[in-house]
XYZ file of C-alpha atoms in Angstrom:
416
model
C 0.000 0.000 0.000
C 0.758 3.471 -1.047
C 2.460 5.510 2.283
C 0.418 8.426 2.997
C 2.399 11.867 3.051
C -0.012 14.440 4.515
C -0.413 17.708 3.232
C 1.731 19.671 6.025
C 0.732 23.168 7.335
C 3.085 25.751 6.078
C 3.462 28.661 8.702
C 1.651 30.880 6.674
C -1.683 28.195 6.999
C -1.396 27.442 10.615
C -1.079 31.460 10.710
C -4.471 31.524 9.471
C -5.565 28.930 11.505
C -4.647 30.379 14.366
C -6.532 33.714 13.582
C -9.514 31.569 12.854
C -9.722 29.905 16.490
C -8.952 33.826 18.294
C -11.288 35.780 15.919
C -12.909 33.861 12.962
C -16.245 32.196 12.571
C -14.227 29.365 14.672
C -13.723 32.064 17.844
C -17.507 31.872 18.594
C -20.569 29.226 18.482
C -22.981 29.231 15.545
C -25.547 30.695 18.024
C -23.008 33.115 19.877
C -25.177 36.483 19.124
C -28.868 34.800 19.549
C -27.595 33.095 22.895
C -24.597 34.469 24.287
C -23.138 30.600 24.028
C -19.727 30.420 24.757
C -17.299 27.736 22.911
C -15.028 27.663 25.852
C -11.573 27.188 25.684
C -9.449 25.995 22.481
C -6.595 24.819 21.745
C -4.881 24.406 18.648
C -3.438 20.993 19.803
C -4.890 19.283 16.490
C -2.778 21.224 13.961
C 0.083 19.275 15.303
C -1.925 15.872 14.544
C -1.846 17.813 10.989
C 1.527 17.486 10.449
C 2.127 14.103 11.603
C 3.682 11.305 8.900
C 4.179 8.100 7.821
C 0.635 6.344 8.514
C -1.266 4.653 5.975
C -4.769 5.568 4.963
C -8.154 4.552 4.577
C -7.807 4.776 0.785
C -5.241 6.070 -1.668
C -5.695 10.002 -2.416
C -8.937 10.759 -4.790
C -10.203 7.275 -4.356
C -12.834 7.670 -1.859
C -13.089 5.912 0.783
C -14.063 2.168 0.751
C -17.867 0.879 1.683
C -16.783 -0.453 5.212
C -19.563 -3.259 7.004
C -22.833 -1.398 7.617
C -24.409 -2.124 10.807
C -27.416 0.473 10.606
C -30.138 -3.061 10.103
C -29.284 -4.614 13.211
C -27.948 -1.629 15.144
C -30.704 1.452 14.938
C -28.432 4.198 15.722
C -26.214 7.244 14.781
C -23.704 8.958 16.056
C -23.801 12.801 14.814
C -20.941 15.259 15.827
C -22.330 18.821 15.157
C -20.994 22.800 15.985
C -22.063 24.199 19.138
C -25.726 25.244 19.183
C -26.253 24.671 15.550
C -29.819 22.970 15.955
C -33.260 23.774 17.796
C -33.504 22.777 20.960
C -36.413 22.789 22.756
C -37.634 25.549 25.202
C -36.584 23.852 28.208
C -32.932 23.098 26.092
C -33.040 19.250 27.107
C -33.681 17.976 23.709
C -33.489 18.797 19.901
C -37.464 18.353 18.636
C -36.349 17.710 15.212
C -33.600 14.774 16.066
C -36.215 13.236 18.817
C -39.011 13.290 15.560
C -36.593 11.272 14.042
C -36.343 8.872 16.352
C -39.627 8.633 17.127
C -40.724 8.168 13.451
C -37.599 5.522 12.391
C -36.710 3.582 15.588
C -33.475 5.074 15.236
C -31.324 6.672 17.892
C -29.211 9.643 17.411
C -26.055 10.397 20.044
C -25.765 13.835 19.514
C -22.789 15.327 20.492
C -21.434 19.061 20.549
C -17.832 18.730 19.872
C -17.132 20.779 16.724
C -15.400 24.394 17.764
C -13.456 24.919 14.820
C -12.613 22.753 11.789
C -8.879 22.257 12.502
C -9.498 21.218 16.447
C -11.777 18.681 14.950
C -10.020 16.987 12.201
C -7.413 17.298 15.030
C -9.387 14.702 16.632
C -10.808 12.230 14.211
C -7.576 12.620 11.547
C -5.597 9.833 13.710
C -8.274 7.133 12.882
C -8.419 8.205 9.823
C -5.545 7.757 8.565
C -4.988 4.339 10.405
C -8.106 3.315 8.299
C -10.542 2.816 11.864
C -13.416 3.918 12.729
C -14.036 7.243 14.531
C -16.972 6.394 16.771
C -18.912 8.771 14.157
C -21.242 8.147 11.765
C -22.180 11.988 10.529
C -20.347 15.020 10.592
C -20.581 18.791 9.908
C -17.098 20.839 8.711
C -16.796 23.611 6.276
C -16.439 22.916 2.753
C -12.365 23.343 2.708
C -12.135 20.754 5.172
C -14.792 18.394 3.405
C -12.570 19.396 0.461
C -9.769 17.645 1.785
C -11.314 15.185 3.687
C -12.497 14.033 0.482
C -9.359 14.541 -1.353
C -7.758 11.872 1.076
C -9.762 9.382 0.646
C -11.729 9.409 3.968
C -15.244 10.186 3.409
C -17.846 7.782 2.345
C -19.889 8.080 -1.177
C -23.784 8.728 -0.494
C -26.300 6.639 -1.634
C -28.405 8.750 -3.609
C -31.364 5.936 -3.234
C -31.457 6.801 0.268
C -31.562 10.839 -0.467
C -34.581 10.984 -2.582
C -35.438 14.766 -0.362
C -31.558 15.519 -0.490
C -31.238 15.158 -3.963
C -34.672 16.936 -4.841
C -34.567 19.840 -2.903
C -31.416 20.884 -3.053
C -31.013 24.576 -3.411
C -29.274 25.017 -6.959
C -26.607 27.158 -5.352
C -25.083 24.705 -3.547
C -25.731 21.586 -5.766
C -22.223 21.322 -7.429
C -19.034 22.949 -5.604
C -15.670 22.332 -7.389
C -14.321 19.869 -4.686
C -17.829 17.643 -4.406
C -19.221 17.990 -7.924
C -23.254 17.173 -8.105
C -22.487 16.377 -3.920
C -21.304 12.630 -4.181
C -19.875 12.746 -0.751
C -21.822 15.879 1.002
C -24.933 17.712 1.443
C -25.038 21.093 2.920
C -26.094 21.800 6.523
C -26.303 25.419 6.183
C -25.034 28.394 3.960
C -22.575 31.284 5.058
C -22.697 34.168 2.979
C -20.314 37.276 3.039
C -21.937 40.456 2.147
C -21.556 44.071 3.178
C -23.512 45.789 6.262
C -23.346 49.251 7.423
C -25.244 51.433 10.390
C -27.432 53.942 8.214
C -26.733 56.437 11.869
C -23.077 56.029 11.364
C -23.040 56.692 7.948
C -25.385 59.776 7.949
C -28.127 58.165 5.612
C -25.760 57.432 2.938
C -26.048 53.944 1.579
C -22.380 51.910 1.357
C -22.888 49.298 -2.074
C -20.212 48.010 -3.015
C -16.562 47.613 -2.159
C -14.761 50.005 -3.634
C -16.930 52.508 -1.684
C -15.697 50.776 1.288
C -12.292 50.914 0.277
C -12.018 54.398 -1.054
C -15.209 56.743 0.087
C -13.566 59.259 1.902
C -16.188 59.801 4.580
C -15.988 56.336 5.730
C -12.065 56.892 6.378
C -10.997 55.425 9.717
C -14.382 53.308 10.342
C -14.129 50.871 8.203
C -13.502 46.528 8.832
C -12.656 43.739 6.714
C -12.596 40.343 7.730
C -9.639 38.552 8.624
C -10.994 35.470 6.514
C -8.725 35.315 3.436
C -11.579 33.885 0.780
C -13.940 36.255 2.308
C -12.048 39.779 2.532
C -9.875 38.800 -0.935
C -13.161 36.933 -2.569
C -15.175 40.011 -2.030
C -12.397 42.345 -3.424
C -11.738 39.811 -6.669
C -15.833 40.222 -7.300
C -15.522 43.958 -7.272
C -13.127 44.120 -9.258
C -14.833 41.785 -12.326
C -12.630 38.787 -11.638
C -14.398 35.266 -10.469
C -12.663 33.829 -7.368
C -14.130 30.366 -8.702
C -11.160 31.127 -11.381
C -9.211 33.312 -9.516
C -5.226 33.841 -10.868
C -2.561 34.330 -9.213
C -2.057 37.959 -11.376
C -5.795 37.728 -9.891
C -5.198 37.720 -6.516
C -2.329 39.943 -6.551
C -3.892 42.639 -7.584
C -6.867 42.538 -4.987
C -4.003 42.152 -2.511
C -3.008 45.679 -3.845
C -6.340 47.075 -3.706
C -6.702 46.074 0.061
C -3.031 47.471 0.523
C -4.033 51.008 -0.855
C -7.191 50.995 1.594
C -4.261 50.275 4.531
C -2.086 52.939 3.680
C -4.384 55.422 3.066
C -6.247 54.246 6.657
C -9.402 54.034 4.848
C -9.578 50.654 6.758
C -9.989 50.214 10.849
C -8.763 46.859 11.539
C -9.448 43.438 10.037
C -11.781 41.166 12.332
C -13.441 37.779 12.843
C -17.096 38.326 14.505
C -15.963 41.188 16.910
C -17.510 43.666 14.308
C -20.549 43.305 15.392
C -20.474 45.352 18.485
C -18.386 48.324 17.055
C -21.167 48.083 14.166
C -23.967 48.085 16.383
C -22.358 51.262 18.208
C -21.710 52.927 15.101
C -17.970 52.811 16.179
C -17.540 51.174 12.653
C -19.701 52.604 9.429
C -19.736 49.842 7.491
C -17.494 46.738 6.718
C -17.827 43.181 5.251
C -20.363 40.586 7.581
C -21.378 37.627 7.685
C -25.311 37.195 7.151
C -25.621 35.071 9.878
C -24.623 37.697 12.244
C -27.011 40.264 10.657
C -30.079 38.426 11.337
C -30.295 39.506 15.142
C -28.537 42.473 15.073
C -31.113 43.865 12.234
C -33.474 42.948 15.094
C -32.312 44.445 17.451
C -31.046 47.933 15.988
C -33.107 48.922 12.791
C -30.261 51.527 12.086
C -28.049 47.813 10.655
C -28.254 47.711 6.869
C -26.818 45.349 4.718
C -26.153 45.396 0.632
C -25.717 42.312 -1.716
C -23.419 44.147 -4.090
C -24.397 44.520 -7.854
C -20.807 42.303 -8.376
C -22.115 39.552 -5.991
C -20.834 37.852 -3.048
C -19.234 35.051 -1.277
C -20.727 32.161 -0.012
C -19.390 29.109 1.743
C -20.953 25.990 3.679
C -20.706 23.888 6.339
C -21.745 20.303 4.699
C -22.785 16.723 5.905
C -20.419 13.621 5.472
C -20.058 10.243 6.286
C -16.639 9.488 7.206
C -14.783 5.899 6.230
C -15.662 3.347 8.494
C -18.129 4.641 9.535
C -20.623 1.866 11.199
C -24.438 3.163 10.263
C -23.925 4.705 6.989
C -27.299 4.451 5.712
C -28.975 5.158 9.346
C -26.608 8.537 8.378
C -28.100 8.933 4.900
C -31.533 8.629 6.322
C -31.207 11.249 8.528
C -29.355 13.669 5.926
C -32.731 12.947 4.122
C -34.804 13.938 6.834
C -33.319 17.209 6.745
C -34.238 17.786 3.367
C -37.967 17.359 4.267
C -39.167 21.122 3.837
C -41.063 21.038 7.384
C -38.470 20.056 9.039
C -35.756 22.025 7.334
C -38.015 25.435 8.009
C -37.844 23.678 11.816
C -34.043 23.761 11.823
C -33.680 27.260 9.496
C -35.929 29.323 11.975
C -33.645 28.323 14.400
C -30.243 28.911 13.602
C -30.972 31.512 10.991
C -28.311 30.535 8.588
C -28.655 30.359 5.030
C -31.191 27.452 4.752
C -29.807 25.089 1.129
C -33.289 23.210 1.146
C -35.130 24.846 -2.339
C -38.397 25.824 -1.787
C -38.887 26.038 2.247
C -40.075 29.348 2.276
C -44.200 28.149 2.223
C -42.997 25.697 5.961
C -41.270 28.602 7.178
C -43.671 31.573 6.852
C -45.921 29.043 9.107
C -43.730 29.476 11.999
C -42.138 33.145 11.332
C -43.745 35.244 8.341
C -40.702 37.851 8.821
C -37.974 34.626 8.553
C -39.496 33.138 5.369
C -38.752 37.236 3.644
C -35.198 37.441 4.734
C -33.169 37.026 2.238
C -30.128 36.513 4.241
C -32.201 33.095 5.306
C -33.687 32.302 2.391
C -31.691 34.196 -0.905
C -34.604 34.883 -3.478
C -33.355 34.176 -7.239
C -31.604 37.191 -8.085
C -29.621 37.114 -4.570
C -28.899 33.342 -5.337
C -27.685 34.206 -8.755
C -24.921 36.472 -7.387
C -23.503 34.277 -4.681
C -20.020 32.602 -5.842
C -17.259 30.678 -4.280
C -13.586 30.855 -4.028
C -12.026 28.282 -5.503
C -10.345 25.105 -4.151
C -6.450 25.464 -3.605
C -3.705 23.276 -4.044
C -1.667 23.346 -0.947
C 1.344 25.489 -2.481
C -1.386 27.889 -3.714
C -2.769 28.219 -0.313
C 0.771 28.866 1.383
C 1.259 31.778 -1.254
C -1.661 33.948 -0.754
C -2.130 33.123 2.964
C 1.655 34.587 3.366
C 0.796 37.961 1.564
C -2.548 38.383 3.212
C -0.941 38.107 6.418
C 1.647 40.352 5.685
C -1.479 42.652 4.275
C -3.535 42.516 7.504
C -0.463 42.465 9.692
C -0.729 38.991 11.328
């Protein structure tokens, strides 16, 4: 058998990393701003496990990983490792309603467990048994797309079923049906949508609307108050769109010469700071005019403080996802698939979406959700209508040399 060399962390990458777990999306819980829900303390213990050598794994690279001996016939359970409140939970918050449906409709048990803080922690965890080719006392999990990217380039996640997906498969939102790394979603199905998109506080900003990004970058008035995040794909995505380039093509002449655009916006202090989700207070205070969000963080504060605005530009957006997989060896893969189903069953997935307030992926779940919130089902940063859809894009996969390269200058960009 092939010896597996993993794809080690340059400096630049666990760089990033690092500013993930302190200030990214990773730095709070899905829920943080709805519930004040801590993550508690991290570590970033598992990007050592990342580097580690010299064990084989499941499968050679691109292969997939092998069918191992399902159990989900005899044994009527799943195990299901999920982010931090990232599902409803009922008013009392001793159960889930929508997993205990489940069971009560199937026969089928769900452990639930809470153990996802960031991506990198997590494959941290599971990446030993992995590699080893043994099972990781999981049967579904929930990571952003570049980690199903290369969980899926190594060979360790399991190929779906599509005969158990019938829901999955038909109500898939179109914008998330075929991402470069999972084309037509062989080994995935989205849990929820995370779009980047541009807010401002209409108080802040003395009326005057802030569309697009060169405005952010260079409208004088806004000089001093302005954020970017400290996501690469997010802060350089949004920057390639403005500037008519595709980050789902993106160059490296590409990507150089957003870099520059950001630089002229630092020297010029046109730009505040660069930030993971600690905009939202200074945005909320009008301490910052305007800056590039994250929809899911809009939803309450728009609720909160009407003076929050927040603009798809004309030259789109970014979007990313946090997606369902079935890693190798896994013991109750179709118990998994069944419940990946479920949540393609528009009741329940306007259950889960009026919940967490993400972008929901299930197509046409806006009639389930106006019964339980009229307001939710009209939010477009919950449920993108057509034209919002039609803008969204996403930054394309990178090789590991790639990502070393621009991670390196947009550090040295944002001063990390």
């Amino acid at each position: 058998m092939k010896q597996y060399q993993p794809e080690r962390l340059s400096e630049a990458q666990l760089a990033a990393m690092r500013r993930s777990l302190r200030n990214g999306r990773g730095a709070l819980s899905r829920r943080s701003l709805l519930r004040a829900t801590g993550v508690g303390a991290l570590t970033i213990g598992g990007m050592g496990a990342l580097n580690a050598c010299g064990i084989p794994p499941a499968k050679r690279e691109g292969e997939g990983a092998a069918a191992s001996d399902d159990h989900s016939a005899e044994e009527k359970q799943i195990a299901f490792s999920n982010w931090t409140q990232y599902i409803d939970i009922s008013e009392d918050e001793k159960s889930h309603p929508t997993l205990d449906a489940f069971t009560k409709r199937t026969g089928i048990s769900v452990k639930y467990t809470e153990d996802i803080n960031d991506n990198v922690e997590f494959f941290g965890k599971i990446r030993p048994q992995l590699a080893a080719g043994q099972e990781t006392g999981r049967d579904l999990i929930n990571v952003t797309d570049w980690l199903a990217a290369r969980i899926i380039r190594l060979g360790w996640a399991q190929k779906l079923d599509p005969a158990n997906l019938p829901n999955a498969y038909a109500h898939l939102s179109p914008q998330f049906r075929s991402p470069d790394w999972d084309p037509g979603r062989a080994y995935s199905y989205p849990w929820t949508g995370i779009s980047t998109v541009i807010a401002y506080n209409s108080k802040a900003t003395g009326g005057r609307k802030v569309e697009s990004v060169s405005q952010l970058l260079e409208d004088k008035s806004l000089r001093g108050r302005v954020a970017c995040l400290s996501e690469m794909r997010d802060t350089i995505g949004m920057t390639l769109l403005d500037m008519g380039k595709d980050p789902g093509k993106v160059t490296d002449d590409d990507y150089n010469a957003a870099i520059a655009k950001v630089q002229r916006a630092v020297d010029t202090k046109q730009i505040r700071r660069f930030t993971g989700n600690d905009y939202t207070s200074d945005l909320d205070k009008g301490d910052i005019a305007a800056c590039l969000a994250w929809a899911g963080d809009l939803v309450q504060l728009r609720v909160d403080n009407p003076d929050i605005q927040f603009v798809i530009p004309d030259a789109g957006y970014m979007t990313s996802s946090d997606n369902l997989m079935v890693p190798a060896k896994a013991r109750h893969k179709t118990n998994a698939e069944k419940l990946i189903d479920y949540y393609y069953e528009l009741p329940v997935a306007a259950q889960l979406a009026a919940y967490i307030n993400y972008v929901c992926p299930v197509e046409g779940v806006g009639p389930e959700l106006a019964k339980i919130d009229p307001a939710l089902a009209k939010n477009t940063l919950i449920l993108p209508d057509k034209a919002m859809a039609a803008k969204s894009h996403a930054f394309r996969s990178l090789s590991g040399e790639e990502e070393t390269a621009y991670e390196e200058k947009f550090a040295k960009l944002i001063g990390a």
